[in-house]
Coordinates of C-alpha atoms in Angstrom, one line a residue:
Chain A
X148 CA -20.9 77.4 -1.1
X149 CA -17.8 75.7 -0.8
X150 CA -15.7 73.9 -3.1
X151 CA -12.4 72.1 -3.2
X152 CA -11.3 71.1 -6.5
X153 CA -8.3 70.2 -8.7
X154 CA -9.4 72.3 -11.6
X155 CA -8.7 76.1 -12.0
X156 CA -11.3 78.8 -11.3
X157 CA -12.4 81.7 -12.4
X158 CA -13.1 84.4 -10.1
X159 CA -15.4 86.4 -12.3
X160 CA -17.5 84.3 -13.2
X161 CA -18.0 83.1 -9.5
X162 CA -18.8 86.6 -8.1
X163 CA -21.4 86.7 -11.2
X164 CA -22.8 83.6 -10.4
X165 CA -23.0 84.5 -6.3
X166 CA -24.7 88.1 -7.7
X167 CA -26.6 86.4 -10.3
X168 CA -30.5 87.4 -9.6
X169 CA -29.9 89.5 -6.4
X170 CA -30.7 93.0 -6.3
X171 CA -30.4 93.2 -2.5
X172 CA -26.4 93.0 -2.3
X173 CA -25.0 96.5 -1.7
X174 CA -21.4 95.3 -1.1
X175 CA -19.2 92.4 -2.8
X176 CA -16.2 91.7 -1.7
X177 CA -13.7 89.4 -3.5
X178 CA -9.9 87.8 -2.6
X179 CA -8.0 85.3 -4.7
X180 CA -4.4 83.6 -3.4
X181 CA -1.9 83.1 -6.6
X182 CA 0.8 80.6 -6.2
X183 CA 4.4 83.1 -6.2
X184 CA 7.4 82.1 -7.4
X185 CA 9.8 82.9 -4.1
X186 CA 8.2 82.0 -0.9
X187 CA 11.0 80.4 1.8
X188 CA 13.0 79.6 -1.0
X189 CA 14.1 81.2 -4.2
X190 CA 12.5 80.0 -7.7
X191 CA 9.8 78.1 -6.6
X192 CA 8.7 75.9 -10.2
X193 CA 5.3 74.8 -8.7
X194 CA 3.9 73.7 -5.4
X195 CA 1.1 70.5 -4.6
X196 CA -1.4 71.2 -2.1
X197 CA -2.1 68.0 -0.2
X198 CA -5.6 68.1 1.9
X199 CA -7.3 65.7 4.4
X200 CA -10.7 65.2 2.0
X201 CA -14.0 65.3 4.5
X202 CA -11.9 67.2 6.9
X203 CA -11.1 70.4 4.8
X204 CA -14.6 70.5 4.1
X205 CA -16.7 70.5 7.3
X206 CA -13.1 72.6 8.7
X207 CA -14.1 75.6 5.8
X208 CA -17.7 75.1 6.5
X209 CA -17.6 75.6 10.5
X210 CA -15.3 78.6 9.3
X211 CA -17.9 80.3 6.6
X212 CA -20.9 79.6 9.6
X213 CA -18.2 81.7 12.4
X214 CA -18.2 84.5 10.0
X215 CA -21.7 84.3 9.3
X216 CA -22.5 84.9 12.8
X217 CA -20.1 87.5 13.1
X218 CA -21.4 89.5 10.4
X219 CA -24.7 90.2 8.7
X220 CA -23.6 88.5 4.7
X221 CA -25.7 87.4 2.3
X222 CA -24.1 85.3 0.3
X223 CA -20.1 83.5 0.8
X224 CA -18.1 80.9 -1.5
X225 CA -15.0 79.5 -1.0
X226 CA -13.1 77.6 -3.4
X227 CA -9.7 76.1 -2.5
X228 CA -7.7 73.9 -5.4
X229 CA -5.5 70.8 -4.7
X230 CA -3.1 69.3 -6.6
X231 CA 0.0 70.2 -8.2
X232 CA -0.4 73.8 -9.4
X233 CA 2.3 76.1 -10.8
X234 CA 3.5 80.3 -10.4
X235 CA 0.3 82.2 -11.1
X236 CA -1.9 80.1 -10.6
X237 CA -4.8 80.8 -8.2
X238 CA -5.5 78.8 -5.4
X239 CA -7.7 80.2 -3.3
X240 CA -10.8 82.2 -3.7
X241 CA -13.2 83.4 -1.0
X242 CA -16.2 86.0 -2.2
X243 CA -18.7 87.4 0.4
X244 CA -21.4 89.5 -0.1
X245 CA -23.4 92.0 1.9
X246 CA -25.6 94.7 2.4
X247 CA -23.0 96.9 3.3
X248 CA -19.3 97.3 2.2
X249 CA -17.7 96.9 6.1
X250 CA -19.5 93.4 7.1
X251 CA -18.4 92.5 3.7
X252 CA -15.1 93.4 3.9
X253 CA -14.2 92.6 7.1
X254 CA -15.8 89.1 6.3
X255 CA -13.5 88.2 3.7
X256 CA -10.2 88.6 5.3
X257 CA -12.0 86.6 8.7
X258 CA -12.4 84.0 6.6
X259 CA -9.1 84.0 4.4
X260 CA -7.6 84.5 8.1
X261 CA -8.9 81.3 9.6
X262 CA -8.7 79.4 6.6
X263 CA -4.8 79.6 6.3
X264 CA -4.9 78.6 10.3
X265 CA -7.5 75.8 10.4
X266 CA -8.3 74.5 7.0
X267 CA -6.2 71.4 6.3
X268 CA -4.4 71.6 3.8
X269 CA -0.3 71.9 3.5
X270 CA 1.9 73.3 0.6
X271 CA 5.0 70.8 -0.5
X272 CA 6.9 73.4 -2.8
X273 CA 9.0 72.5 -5.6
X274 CA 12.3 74.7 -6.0
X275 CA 15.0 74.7 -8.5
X276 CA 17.2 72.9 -5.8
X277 CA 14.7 70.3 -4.2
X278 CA 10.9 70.1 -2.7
X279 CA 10.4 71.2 0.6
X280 CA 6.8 71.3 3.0
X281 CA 6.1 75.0 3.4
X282 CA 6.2 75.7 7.5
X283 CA 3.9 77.4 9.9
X284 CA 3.9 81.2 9.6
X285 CA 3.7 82.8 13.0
X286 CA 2.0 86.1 11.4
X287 CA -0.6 84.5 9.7
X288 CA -1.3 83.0 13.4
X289 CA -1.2 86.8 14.9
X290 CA -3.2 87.7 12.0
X291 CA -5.8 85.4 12.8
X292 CA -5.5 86.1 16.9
X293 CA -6.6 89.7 15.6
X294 CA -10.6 88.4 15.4
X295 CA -10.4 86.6 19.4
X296 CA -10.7 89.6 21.2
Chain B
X219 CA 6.9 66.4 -34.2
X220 CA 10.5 65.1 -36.1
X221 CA 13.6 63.1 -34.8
X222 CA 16.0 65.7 -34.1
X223 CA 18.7 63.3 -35.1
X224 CA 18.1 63.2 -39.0
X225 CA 18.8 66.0 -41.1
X226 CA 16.6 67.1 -44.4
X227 CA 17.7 64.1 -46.3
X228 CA 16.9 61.6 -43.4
X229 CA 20.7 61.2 -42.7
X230 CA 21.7 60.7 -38.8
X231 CA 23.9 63.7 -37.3
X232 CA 24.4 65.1 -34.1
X233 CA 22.9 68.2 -33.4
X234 CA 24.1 71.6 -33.1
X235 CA 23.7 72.6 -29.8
X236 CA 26.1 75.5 -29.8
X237 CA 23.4 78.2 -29.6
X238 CA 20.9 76.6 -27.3
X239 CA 20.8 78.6 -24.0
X240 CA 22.4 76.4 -20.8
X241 CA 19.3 75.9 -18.5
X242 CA 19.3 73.3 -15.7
X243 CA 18.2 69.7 -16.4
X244 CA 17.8 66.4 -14.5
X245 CA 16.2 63.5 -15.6
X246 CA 15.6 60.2 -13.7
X247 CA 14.7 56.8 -14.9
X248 CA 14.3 53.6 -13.6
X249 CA 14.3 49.7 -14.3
X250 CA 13.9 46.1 -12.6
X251 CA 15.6 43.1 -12.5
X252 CA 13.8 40.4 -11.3
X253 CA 15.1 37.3 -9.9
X254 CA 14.2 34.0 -7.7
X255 CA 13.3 35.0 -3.9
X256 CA 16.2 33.0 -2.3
X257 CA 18.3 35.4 -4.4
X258 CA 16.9 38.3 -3.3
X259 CA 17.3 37.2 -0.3
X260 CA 21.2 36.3 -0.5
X261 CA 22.0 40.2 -2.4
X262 CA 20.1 41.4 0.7
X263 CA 22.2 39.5 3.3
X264 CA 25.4 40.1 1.5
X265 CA 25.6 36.5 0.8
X266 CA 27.0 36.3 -2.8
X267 CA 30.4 35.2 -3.9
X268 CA 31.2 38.7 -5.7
X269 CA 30.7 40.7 -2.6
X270 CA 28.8 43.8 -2.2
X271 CA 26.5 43.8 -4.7
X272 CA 24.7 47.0 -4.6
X273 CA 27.5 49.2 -4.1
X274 CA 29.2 47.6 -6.9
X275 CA 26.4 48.0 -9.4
X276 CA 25.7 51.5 -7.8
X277 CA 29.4 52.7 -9.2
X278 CA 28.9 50.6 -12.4
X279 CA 25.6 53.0 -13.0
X280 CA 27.3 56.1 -12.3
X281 CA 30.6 55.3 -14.0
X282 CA 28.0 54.3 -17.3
X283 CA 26.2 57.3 -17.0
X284 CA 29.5 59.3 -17.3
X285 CA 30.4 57.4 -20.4
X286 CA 27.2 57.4 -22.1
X287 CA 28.4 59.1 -25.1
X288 CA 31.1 56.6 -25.9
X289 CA 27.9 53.9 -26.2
X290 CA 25.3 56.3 -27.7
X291 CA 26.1 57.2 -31.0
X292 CA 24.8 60.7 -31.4
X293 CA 24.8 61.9 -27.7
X294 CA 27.0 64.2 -26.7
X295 CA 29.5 64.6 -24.0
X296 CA 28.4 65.6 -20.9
X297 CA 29.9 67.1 -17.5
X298 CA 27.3 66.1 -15.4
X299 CA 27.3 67.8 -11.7
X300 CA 25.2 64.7 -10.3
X301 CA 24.4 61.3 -10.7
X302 CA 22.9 59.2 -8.1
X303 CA 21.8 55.3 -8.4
X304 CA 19.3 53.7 -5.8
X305 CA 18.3 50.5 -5.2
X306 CA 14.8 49.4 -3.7
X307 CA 14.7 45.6 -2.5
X308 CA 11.1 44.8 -3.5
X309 CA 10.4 41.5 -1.7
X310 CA 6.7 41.3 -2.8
X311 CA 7.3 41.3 -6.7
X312 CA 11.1 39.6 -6.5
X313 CA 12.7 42.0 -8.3
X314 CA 15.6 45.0 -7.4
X315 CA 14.2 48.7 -9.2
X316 CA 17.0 50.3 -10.0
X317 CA 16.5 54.6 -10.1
X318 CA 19.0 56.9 -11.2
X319 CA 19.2 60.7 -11.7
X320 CA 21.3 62.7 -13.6
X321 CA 21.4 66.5 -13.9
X322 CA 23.6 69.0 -15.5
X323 CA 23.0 72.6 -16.2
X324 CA 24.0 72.4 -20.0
X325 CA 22.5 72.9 -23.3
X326 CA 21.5 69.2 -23.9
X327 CA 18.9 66.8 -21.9
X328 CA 20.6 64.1 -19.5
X329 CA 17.7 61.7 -19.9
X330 CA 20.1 58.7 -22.1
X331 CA 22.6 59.2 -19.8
X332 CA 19.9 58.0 -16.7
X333 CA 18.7 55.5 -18.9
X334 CA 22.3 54.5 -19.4
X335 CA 23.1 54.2 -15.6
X336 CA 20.0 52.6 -14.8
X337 CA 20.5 49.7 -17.6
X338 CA 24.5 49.4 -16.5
X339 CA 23.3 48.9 -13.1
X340 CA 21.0 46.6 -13.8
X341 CA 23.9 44.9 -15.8
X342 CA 26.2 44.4 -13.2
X343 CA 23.3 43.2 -10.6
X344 CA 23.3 40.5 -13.2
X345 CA 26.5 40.0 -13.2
X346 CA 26.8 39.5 -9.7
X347 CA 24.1 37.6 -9.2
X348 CA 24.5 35.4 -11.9
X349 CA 26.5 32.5 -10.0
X350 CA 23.4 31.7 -8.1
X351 CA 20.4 32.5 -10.2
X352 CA 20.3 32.4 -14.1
X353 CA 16.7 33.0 -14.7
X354 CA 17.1 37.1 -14.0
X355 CA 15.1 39.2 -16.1
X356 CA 15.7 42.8 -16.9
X357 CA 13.0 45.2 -17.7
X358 CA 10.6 48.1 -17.3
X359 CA 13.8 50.1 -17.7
X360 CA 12.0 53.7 -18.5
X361 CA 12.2 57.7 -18.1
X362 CA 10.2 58.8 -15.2
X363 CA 10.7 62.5 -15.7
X364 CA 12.8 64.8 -17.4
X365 CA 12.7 68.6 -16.6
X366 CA 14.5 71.6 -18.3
X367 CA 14.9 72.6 -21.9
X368 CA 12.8 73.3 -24.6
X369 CA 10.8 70.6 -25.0
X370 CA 9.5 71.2 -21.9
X371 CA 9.1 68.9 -18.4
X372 CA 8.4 65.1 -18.8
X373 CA 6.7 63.4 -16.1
X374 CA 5.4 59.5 -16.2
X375 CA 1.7 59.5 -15.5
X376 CA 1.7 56.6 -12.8
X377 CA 0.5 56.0 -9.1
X378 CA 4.6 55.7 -8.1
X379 CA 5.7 58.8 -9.9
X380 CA 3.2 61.3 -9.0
X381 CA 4.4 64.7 -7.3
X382 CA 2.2 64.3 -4.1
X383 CA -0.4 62.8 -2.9
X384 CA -3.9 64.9 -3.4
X385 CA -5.7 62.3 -1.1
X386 CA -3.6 61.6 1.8
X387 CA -3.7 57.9 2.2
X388 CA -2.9 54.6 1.0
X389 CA 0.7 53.3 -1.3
X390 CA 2.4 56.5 -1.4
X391 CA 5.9 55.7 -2.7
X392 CA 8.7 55.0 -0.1
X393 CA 6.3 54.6 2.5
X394 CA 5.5 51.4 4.3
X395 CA 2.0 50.5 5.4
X396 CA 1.7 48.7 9.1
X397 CA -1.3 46.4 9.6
X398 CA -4.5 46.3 8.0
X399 CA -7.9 48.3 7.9
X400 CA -10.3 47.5 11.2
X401 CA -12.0 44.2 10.8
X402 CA -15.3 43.3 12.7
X403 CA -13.0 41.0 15.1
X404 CA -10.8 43.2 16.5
X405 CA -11.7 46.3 17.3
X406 CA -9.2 48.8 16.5
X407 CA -8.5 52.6 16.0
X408 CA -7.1 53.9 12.2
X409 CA -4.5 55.5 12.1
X410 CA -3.2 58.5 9.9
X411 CA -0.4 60.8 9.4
X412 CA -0.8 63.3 6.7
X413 CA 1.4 65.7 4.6
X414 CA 4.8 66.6 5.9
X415 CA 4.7 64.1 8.9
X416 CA 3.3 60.9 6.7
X417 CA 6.6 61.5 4.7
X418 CA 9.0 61.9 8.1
X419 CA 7.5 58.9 10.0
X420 CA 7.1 56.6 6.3
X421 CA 3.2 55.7 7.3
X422 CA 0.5 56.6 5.9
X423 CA -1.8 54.8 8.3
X424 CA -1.7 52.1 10.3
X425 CA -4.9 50.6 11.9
X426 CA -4.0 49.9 16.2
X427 CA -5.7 47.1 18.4
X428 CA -8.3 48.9 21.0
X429 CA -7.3 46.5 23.7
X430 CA -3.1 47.7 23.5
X431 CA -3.9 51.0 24.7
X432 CA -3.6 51.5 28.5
X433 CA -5.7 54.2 28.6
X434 CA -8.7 55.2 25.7
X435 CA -7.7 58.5 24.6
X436 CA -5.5 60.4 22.5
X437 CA -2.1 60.1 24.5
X438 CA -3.1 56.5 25.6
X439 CA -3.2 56.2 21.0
X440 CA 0.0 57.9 21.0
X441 CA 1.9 55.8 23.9
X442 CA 0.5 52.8 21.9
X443 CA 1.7 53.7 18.6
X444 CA 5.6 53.9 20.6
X445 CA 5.2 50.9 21.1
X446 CA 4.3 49.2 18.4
X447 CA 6.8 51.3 16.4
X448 CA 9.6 53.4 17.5
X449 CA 9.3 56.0 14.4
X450 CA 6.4 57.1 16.4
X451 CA 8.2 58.7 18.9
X452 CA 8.4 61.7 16.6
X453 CA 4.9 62.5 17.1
X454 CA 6.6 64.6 20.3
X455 CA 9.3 66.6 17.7
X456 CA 8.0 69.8 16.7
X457 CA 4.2 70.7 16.7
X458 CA 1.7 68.0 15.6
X459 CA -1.6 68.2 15.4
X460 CA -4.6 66.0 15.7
X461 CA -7.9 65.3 14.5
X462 CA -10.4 62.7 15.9
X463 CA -13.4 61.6 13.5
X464 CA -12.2 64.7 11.7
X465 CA -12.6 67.5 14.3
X466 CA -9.8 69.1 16.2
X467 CA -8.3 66.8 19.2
X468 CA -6.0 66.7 22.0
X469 CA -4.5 64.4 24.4
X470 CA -7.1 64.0 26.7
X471 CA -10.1 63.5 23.6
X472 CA -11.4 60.0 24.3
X473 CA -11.2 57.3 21.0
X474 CA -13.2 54.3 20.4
X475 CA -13.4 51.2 18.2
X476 CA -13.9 52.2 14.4
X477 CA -12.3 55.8 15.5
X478 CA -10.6 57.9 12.7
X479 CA -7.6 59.4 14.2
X480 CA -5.6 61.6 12.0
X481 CA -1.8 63.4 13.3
X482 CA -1.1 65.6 11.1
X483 CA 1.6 69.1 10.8
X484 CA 0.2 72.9 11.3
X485 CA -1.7 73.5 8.1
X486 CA -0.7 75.9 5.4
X487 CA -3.4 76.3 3.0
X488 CA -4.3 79.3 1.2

């Protein structure tokens, strides 16, 4: 399931909702992205996530399906938030669940991987002197080269 | 909630802010004048007997906000580090908005000295204009945001004077919107720049006849877009993306009539 939303999440109750009836899940596997408060620039006050809406969907879906033909998983959400969010926050949550801790494991940071290279979205942050759009970061394209070979 | 400037007895006084911690604050506000449209049109050729009219009122804002505390009764006085007054010809509504923001880092907010430069300004535009056109109307003069302090950040819940767009789109402030949606007529490609590069190029979309590109694909869209506007040649600075329909392009992808084509910078989500 995936989900892009405004509103916070809770990253509990989303793993117990994914587990909820299933007694055939050996392996869960959970990662959630927190807004910092230093990133390319000192005191960051909050960031706003922009995202092209239709797009960021079918983008997120086409990545969940990869993953799913990668590894044998039983269940997967994704929720990414838009909007203006502050230090703390989270932003991102991706849970995936499998028979077996490795797939499930593995799974997860695929999927955070290729998310942060081909989901669109884009980070404006807001700093004590001035808002800036976040740039490119050349490891998280290395880290997401890792799953080509 | 109580008016920090009475005391027990309901008395005015200025309060003691000796013992409040410094912590930075800026506040901006903004207002409108509005006047006939063959005087808009004179302050934006220059063509008024007082001269420059903007930069005029632009000092008279700042020099006001400077000397708020001479005008306000119970505000304090301020060493502000910044004050800057801008001036938006709006041609559509017939009107000049006036924004100006202050900041300090100090132990007292900065948002009546913004209101201050923003209402002076407006003043002087009246002043200067006044030769020509006595109908002008000030108004809407408002806070749009205040941050710092304890009372916490301040932000005016409108369309204009949201952080960021969510939706990439349509209206964003500052931008400018070229032609119109597709109509059944004339077929024709939209247009849209998102994020980081909406903001550089100031469009937000922009809908493009079929029939002015030479060739129908991606850098036949691009070469047309050059032409019909010469911010578009920064589509070639730096690395810019593309999606056609919503799925991952490039130069050579073919468009048609009704086609969503979306340029956009590398993503950073997550």
């Amino acid at each position: 399931m995936i989900r892009v939303q405004e509103a916070p999440f809770d990253a509990g109750t989303e793993q117990q909702a994914l587990l909820a009836g299933r007694t055939d899940i050996g392996a869960v596997v959970s990662f959630t992205g927190l807004v910092r408060d230093f990133n390319e620039r000192p005191e960051v006050t909050a960031l706003t996530l922009e995202h092209y809406p239709g797009m960021t969907e079918s983008a997120l879906e086409a990545i969940v399906e990869e993953a799913k033909g990668r590894w044998p998983l039983d269940a997967v959400r994704v929720i990414h938030r838009v909007g203006r969010l502050t230090p703390g926050d989270p932003i991102v949550l991706v849970v995936v669940a499998s028979a077996h801790r490795r797939a499930a494991f593995e799974a997860c940071d695929f999927i955070m991987d290729y998310l942060k290279t081909r989901a669109p979205f884009w980070k404006k942050e807001h700093a004590s002197d001035g808002d800036y759009w976040v740039s490119e970061r050349h490891s998280d394209h290395a880290d997401a080269r890792r799953w080509e070979a | 909630m109580s008016l920090t400037h009475l005391n027990a007895r309901g008395e005015a006084h200025m309060v003691d802010v000796a013992d409040k911690p410094e912590s930075r604050r800026e506040a901006a506000a903004s207002g409108r004048i509005h006047m006939r449209p063959e005087t808009l049109a004179l302050l934006a050729e220059g063509g008024l007997p007082k001269g420059d009219v903007l930069a005029t009122a632009r000092i008279a804002g700042i020099q006001a906000a400077k000397r708020t505390h001479e005008l306000i009764p119970l505000c304090h006085a301020l060493a502000l580090s910044k004050v800057a007054v801008d001036f938006r010809l709006d041609e559509a509504e017939s009107c000049v908005e006036v924004t100006a923001t202050c900041r300090l880092n100090g132990r007292t907010g900065v948002e009546m000295e913004a209101l201050t430069a923003v209402s002076v300004a407006c003043l002087t535009l009246y002043d200067m204009c006044k030769a020509v056109d006595k109908s002008m109307e000030i108004g809407a003069i408002q806070l749009e945001s205040k941050s710092g302090g304890r009372s916490g950040d301040y932000r005016r819940d409108t369309l204009e004077s949201r952080p960021a767009p969510i939706v990439t789109g349509e209206g964003q402030a500052g931008e400018v919107s070229l032609g119109s949606r597709c109509d059944i007529a004339s077929p024709c490609i939209r247009v849209k720049c998102l994020a980081e590069l909406r903001e550089r190029l100031g469009v937000g979309e922009i809908a493009v006849p079929l029939d002015s590109l030479e060739r129908s694909d991606v850098a036949g869209l691009k070469a047309a877009l050059k032409v019909l506007d010469p911010r578009f040649s920064r589509l070639d600075e730096g690395r810019v993306l593309c999606a056609v329909n919503q799925v991952m392009a490039s130069d050579a992808t073919p468009v048609t009539n009704e086609d969503e084509v979306a340029f956009f910078p590398p993503v950073t989500g997550g």
